[in-house]
CSV table of C-alpha atoms in Angstrom, one decimal:
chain,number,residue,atom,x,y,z
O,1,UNK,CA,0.0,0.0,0.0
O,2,UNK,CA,1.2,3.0,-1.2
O,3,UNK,CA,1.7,6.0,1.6
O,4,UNK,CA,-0.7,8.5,1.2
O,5,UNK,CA,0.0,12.5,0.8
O,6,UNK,CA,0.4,14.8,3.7
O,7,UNK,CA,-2.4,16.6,5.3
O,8,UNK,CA,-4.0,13.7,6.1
O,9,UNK,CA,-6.1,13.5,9.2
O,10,UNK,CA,-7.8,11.1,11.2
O,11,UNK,CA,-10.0,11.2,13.9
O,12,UNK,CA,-12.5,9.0,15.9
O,13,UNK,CA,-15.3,10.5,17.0
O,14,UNK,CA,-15.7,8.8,20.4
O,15,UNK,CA,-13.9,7.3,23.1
O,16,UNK,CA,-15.6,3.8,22.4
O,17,UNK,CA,-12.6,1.0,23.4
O,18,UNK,CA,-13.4,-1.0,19.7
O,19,UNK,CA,-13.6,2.7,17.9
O,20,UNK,CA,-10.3,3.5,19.2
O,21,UNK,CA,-8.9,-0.4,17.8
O,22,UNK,CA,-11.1,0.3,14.6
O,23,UNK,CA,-9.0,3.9,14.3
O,24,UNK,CA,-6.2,2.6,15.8
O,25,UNK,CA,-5.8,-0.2,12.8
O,26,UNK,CA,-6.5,2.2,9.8
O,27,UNK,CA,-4.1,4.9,11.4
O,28,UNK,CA,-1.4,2.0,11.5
O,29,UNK,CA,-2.0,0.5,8.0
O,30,UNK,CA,-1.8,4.0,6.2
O,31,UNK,CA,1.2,5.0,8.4
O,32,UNK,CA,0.0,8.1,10.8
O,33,UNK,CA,-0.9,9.3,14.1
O,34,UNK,CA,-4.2,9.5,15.2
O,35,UNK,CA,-5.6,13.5,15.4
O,36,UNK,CA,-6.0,14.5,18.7
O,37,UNK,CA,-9.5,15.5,19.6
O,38,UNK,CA,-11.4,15.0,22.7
O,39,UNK,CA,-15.0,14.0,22.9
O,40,UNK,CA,-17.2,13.5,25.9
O,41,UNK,CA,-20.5,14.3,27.9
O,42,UNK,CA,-21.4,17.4,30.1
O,43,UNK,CA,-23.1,16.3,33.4
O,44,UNK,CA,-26.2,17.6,31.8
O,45,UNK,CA,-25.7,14.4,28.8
O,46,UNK,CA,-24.9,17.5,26.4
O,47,UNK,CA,-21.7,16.0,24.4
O,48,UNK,CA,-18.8,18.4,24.0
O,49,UNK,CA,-15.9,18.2,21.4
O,50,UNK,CA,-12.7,19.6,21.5
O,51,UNK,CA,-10.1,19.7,18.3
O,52,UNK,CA,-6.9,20.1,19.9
O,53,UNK,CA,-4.8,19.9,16.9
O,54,UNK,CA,-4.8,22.4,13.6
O,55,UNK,CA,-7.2,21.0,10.6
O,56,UNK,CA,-7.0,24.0,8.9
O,57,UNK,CA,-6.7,23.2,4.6
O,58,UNK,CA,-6.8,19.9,5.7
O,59,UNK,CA,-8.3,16.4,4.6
O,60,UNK,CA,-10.3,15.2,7.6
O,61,UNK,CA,-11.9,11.4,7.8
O,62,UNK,CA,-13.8,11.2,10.9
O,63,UNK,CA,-14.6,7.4,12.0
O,64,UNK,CA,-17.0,6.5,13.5
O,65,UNK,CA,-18.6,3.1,15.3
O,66,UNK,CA,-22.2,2.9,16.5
O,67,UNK,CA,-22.2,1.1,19.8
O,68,UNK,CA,-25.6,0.6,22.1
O,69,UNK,CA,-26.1,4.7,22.7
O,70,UNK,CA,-27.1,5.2,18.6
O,71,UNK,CA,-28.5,8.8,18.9
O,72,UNK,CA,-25.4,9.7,21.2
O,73,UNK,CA,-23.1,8.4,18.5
O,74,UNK,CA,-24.5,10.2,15.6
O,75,UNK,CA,-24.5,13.6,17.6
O,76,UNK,CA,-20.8,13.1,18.1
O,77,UNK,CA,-20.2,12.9,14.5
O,78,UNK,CA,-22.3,15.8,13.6
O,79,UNK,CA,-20.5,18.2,16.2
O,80,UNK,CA,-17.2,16.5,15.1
O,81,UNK,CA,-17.8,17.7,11.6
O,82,UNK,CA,-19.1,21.1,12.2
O,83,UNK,CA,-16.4,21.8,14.2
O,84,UNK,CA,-13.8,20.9,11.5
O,85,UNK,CA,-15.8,22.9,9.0
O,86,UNK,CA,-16.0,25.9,11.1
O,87,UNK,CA,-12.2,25.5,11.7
O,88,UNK,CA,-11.6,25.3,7.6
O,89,UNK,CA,-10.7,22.2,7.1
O,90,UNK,CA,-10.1,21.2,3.2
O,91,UNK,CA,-12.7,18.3,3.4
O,92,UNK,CA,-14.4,16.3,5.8
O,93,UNK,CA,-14.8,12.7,5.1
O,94,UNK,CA,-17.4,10.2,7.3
O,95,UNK,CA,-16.3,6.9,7.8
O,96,UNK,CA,-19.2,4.9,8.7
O,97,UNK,CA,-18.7,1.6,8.2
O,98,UNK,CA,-22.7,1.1,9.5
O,99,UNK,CA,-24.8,3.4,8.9
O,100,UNK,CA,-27.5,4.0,11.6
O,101,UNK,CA,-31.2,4.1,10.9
O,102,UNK,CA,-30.6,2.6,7.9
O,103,UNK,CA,-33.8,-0.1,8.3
O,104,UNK,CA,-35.9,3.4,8.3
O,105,UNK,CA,-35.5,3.9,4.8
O,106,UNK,CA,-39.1,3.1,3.7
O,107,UNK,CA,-42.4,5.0,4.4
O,108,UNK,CA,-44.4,2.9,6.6
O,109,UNK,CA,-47.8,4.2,7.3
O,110,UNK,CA,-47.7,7.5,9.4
O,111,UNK,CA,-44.0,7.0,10.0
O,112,UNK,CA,-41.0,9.0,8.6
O,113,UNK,CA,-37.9,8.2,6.6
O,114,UNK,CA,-35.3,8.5,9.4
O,115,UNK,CA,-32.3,8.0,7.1
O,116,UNK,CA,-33.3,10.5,4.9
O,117,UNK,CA,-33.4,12.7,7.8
O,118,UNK,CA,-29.7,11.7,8.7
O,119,UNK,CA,-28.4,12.1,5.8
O,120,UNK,CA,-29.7,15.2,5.4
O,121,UNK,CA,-28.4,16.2,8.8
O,122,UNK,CA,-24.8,15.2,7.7
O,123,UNK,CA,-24.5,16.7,4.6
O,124,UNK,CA,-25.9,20.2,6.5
O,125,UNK,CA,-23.0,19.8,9.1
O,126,UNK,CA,-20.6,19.9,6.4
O,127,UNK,CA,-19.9,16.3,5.4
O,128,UNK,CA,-18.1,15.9,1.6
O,129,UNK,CA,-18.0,13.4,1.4
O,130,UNK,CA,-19.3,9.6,3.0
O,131,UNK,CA,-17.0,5.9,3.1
O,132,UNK,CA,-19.8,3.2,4.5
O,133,UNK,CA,-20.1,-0.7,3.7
O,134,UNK,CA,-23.1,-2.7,3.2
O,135,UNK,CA,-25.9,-0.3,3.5
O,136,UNK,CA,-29.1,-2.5,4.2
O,137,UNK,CA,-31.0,-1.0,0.9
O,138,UNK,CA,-28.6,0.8,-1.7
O,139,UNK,CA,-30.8,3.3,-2.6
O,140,UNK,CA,-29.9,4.9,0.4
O,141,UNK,CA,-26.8,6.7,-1.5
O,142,UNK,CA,-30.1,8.7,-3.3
O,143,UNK,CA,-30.4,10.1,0.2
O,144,UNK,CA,-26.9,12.2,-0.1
O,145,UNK,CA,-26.5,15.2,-2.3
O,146,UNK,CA,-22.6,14.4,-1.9
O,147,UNK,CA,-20.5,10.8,-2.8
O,148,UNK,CA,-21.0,7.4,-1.2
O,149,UNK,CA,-18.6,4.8,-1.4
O,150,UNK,CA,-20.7,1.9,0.2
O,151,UNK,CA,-17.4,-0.7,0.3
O,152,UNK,CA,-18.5,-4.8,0.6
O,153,UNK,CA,-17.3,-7.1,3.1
O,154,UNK,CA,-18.3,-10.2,1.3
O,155,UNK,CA,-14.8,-10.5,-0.1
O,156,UNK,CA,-13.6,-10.8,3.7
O,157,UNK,CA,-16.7,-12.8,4.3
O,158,UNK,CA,-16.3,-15.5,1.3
O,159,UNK,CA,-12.3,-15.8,2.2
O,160,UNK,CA,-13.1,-16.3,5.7
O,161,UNK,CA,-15.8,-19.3,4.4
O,162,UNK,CA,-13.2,-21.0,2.2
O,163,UNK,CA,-10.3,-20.9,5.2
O,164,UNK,CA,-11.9,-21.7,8.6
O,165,UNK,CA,-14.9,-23.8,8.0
O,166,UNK,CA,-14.0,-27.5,7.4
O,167,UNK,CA,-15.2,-29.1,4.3
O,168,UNK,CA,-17.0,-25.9,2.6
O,169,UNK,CA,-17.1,-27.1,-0.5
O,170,UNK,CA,-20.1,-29.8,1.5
O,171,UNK,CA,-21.5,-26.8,2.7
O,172,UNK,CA,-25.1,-24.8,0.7
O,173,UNK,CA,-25.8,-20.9,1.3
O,174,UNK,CA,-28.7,-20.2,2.8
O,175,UNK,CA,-31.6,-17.4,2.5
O,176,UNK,CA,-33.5,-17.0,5.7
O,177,UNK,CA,-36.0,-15.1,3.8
O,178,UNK,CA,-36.8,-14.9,0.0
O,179,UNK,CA,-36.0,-10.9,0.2
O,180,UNK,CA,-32.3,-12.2,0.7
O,181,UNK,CA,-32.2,-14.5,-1.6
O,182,UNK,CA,-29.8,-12.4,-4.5
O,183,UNK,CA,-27.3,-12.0,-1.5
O,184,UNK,CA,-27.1,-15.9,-1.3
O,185,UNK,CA,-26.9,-16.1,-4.7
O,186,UNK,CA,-23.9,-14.2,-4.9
O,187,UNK,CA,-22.0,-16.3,-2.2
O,188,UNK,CA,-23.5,-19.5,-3.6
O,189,UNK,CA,-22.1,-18.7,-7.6
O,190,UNK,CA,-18.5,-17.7,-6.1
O,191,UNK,CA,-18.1,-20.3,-4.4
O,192,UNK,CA,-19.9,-22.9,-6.7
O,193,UNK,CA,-22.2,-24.3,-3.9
O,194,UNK,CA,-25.7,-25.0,-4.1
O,195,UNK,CA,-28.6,-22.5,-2.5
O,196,UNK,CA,-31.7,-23.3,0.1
O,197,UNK,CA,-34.1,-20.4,0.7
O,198,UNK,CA,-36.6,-20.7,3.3
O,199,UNK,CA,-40.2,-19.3,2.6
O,200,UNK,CA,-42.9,-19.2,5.3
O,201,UNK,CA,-43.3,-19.1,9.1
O,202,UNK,CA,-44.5,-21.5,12.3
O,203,UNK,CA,-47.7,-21.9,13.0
O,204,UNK,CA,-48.6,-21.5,16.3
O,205,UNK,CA,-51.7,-23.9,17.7
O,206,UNK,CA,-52.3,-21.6,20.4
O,207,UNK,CA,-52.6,-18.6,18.0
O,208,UNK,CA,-56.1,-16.7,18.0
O,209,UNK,CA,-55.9,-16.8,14.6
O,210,UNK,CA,-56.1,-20.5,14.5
O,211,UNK,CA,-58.8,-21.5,16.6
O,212,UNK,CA,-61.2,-18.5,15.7
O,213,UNK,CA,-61.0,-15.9,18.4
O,214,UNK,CA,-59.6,-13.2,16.5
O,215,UNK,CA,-62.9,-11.2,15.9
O,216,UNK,CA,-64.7,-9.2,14.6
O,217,UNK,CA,-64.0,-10.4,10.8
O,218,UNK,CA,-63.0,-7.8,8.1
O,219,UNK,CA,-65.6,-6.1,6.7
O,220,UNK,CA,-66.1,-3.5,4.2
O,221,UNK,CA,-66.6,0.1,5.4
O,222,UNK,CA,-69.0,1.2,2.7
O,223,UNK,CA,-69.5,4.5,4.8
O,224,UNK,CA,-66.0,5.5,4.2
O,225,UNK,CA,-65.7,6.1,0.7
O,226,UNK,CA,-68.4,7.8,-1.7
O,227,UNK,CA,-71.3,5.4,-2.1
O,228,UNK,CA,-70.5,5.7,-6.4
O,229,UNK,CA,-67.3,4.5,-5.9
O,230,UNK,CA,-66.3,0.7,-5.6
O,231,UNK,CA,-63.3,0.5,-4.3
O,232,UNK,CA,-61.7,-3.6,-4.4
O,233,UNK,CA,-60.1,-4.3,-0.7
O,234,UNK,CA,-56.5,-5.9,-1.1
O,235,UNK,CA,-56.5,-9.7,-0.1
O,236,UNK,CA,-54.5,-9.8,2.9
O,237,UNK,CA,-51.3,-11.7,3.0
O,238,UNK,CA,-50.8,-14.8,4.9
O,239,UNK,CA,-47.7,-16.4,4.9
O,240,UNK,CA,-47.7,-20.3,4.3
O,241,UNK,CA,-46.1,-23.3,7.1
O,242,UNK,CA,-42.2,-23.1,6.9
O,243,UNK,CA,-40.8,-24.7,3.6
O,244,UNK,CA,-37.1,-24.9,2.9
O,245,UNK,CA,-36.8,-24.9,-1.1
O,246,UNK,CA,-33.4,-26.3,-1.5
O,247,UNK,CA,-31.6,-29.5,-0.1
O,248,UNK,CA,-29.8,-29.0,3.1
O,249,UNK,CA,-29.5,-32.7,3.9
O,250,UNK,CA,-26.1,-33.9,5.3
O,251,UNK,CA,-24.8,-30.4,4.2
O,252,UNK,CA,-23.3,-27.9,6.1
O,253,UNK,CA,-25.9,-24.6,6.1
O,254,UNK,CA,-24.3,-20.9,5.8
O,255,UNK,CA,-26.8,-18.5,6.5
O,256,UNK,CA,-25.9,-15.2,5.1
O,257,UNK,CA,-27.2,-11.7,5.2
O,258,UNK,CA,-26.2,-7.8,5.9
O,259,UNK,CA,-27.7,-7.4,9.4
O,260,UNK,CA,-27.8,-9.8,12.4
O,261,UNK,CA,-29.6,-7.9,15.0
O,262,UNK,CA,-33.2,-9.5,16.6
O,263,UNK,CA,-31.7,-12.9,16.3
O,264,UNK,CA,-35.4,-14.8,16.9
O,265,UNK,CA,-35.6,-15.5,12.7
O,266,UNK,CA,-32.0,-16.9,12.7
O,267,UNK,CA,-32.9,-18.6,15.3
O,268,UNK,CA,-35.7,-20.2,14.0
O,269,UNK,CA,-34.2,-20.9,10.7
O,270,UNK,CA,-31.5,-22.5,12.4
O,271,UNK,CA,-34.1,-25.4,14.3
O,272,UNK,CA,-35.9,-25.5,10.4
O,273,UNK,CA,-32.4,-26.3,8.8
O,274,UNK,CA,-31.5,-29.0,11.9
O,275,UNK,CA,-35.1,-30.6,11.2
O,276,UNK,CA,-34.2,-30.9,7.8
O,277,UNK,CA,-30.9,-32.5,8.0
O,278,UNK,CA,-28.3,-30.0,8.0
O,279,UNK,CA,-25.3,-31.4,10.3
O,280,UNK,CA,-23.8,-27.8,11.3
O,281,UNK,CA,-25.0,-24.3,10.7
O,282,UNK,CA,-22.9,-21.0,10.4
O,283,UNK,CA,-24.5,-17.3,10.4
O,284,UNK,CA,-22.5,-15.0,7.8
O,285,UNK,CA,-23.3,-11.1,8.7
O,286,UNK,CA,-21.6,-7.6,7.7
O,287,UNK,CA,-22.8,-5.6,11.1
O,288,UNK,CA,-22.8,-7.5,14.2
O,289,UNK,CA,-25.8,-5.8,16.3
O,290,UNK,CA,-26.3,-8.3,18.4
O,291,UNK,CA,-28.9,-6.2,21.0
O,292,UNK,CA,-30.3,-7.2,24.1
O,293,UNK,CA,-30.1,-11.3,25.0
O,294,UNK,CA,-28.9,-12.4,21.4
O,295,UNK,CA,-25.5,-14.0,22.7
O,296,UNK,CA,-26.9,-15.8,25.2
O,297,UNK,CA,-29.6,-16.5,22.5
O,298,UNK,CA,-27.5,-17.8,20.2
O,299,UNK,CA,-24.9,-19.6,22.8
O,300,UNK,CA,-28.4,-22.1,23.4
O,301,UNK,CA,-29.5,-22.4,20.0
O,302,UNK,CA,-28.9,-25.0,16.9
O,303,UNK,CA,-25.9,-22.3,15.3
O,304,UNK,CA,-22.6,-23.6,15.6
O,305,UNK,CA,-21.1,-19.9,14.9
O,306,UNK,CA,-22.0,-16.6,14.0
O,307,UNK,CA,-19.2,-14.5,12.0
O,308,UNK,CA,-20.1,-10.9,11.2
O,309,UNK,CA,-16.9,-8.3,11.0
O,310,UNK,CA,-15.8,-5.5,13.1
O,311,UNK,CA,-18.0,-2.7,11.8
O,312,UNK,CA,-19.8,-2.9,15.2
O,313,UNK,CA,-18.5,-2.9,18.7
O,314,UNK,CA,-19.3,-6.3,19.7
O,315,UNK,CA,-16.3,-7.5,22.3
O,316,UNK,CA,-18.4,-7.6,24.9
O,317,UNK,CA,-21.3,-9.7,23.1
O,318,UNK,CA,-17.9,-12.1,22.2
O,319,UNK,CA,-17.2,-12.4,25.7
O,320,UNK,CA,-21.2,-13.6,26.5
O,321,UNK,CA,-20.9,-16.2,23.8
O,322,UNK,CA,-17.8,-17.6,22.4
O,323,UNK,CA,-20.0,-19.0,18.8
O,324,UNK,CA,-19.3,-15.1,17.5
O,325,UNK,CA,-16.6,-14.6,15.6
O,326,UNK,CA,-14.9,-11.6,14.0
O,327,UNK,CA,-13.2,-10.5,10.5
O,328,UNK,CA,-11.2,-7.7,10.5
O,329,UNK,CA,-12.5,-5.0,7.4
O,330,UNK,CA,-9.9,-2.1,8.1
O,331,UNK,CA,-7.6,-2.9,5.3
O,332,UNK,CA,-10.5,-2.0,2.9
O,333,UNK,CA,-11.0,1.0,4.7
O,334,UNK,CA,-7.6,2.2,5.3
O,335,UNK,CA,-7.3,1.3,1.8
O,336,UNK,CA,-10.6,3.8,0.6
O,337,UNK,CA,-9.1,6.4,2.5
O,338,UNK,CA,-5.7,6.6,0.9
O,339,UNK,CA,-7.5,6.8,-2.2
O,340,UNK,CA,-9.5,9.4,-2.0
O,341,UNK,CA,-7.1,11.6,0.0
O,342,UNK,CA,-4.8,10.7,-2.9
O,343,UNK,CA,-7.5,11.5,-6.0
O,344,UNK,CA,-7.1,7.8,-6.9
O,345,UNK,CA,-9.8,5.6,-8.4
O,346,UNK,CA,-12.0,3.8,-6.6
O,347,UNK,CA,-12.9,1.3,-9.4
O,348,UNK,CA,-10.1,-1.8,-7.7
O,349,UNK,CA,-12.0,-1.8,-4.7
O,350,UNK,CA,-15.3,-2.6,-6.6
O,351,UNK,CA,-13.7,-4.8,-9.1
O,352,UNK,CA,-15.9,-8.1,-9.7
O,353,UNK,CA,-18.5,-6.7,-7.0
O,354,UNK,CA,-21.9,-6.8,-8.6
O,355,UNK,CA,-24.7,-4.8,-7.0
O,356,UNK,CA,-26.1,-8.5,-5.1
O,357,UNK,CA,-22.9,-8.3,-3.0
């Protein structure tokens, strides 16, 4: 890797332990110091930042982690940047390796498009430009008025596959969903393995649905629309019993998807792959959430290991359940960063990437 050009800067906007390693990585790769800034709360939870180092005609690249305290996190970055661009700084660069809110990006009834909103925030703070990976729907670079680079960690993901699990090439990709079935695509055609997608969900017995206690039945409102019009009412959807299209017998199972979060549909993916013959199970993941019980959730369960990459904060998650594993991505990013700050192309970090990545 080539050196990059002075007036280089990088920051990282909090004082998050696995931020600091994320920084502390890219800094070393590229062959700098870490800026010196200081960020932390008021006793009144206001957050505070102090730049104690010239920026001035500088190129800044602000990183920055989301841990449990999201809306903390993304205040941080926005004061971060405003202060740089109030203290003339040549360009400020985001490095956001997951972008927050970014499951809001869809009108859903009287809701709002929060990362929309975000973006908009950023690019008002004084953001030129934004370095993120995986974002869960691409049309989220629309959002921006400035560039997005939205790097892939499949690369890291897929090398990871053919290295530490035993007997891959045994081994199907699996789609936990149909909506995540051109991701497993992908996997399944560069590694020339079969694919399973699983369609449906468990019935429950007990369910008032089943047993006919969910009342009173849907009925037309004629009183709500003008008596001359006609309106049809949209058949509801009902999903059918769990069906796994795809043969996962004897085979080792590789879930894979962007976000691994709420880990209740992995989990019961996980039972519906066991009951249909699957020997060992792995969960492939760009951003590790992980909230609430999932480690100890997924330290009981049928998954054998969970691998997602250090976009995240996640040590202490690791510590909870020893199944979660990590790949490092900050040789990708180091690597984006010297690029830009450079006026390189971009192109070799997309080569053989298709959009389904």
């Amino acid at each position: 890797m080539n050196a990059p050009k002075g007036g280089l800067v990088i920051f990282t906007a909090n004082s998050n332990p696995s931020c600091m390693e994320l920084g502390k990585r890219i800094s070393e790769r590229l062959g700098v110091m870490l800026g010196k800034v200081q960020v932390y709360q008021e006793t009144n939870r206001e957050t505070r930042v102090q730049i104690q180092e010239s920026v001035r005609g500088k190129d800044i690249f602000i990183i920055q982690t989301v841990s449990k305290d999201v809306n903390t996190a993304i205040m941080e970055l926005l004061i971060m940047v405003y202060a740089c661009k109030t203290s003339c700084a040549r360009s400020i660069i985001g490095v956001i390796p997951y972008f927050p809110y970014s499951k809001q990006c869809k009108m859903r009834k009287r809701g709002s498009i929060v990362s929309k909103l975000l973006a908009s925030m950023m690019c008002k703070a004084g953001l030129n430009h934004l370095i993120t990976m995986d974002l869960h729907q691409k049309e989220i670079q629309g959002f921006f008025n400035i560039p997005v680079d939205n790097l892939r960690a499949s690369p890291f993901l897929l090398q990871y596959i053919q290295e530490e699990i035993p007997d891959y090439r045994n081994a199907v990709i699996v789609a936990k969903s149909p909506s995540s079935a051109k991701r497993a695509q992908s996997f399944a055609e560069r590694l020339r393995l079969g694919i399973a997608v699983i369609h449906g969900e468990a019935q429950d017995a007990e369910s008032d649905l089943v047993d006919g206690r969910h009342s009173p039945p849907m009925v037309k409102n004629i009183g709500a629309i003008h008596p001359s019009l006609d309106i049809p009412l949209l058949i509801p959807k009902e999903k059918p019993p769990i069906t796994v299209v795809g043969d996962v017998g004897g085979r080792i199972a590789i879930i894979v998807d962007d976000i691994i979060d709420d880990v209740d549909s992995f989990l019961a993916a996980a039972d519906t792959l066991k009951e249909r013959g699957a020997y060992k199970i792995y969960v492939m993941a760009t951003h590790g959430i992980l909230s609430c019980h999932a480690p100890r959730l997924i330290e009981e369960s049928a998954i054998d290991e969970v691998v997602v990459t250090n976009t995240i904060p996640h040590e202490i998650q690791k510590l909870q359940c020893p199944k979660i594993k990590t790949v490092d991505i900050s040789m990708i990013l180091s690597e984006a960063i010297r690029r830009i700050h450079n006026g390189e192309s971009m192109s070799y970090l997309f080569r053989n990437i298709g959009v389904d990545d």
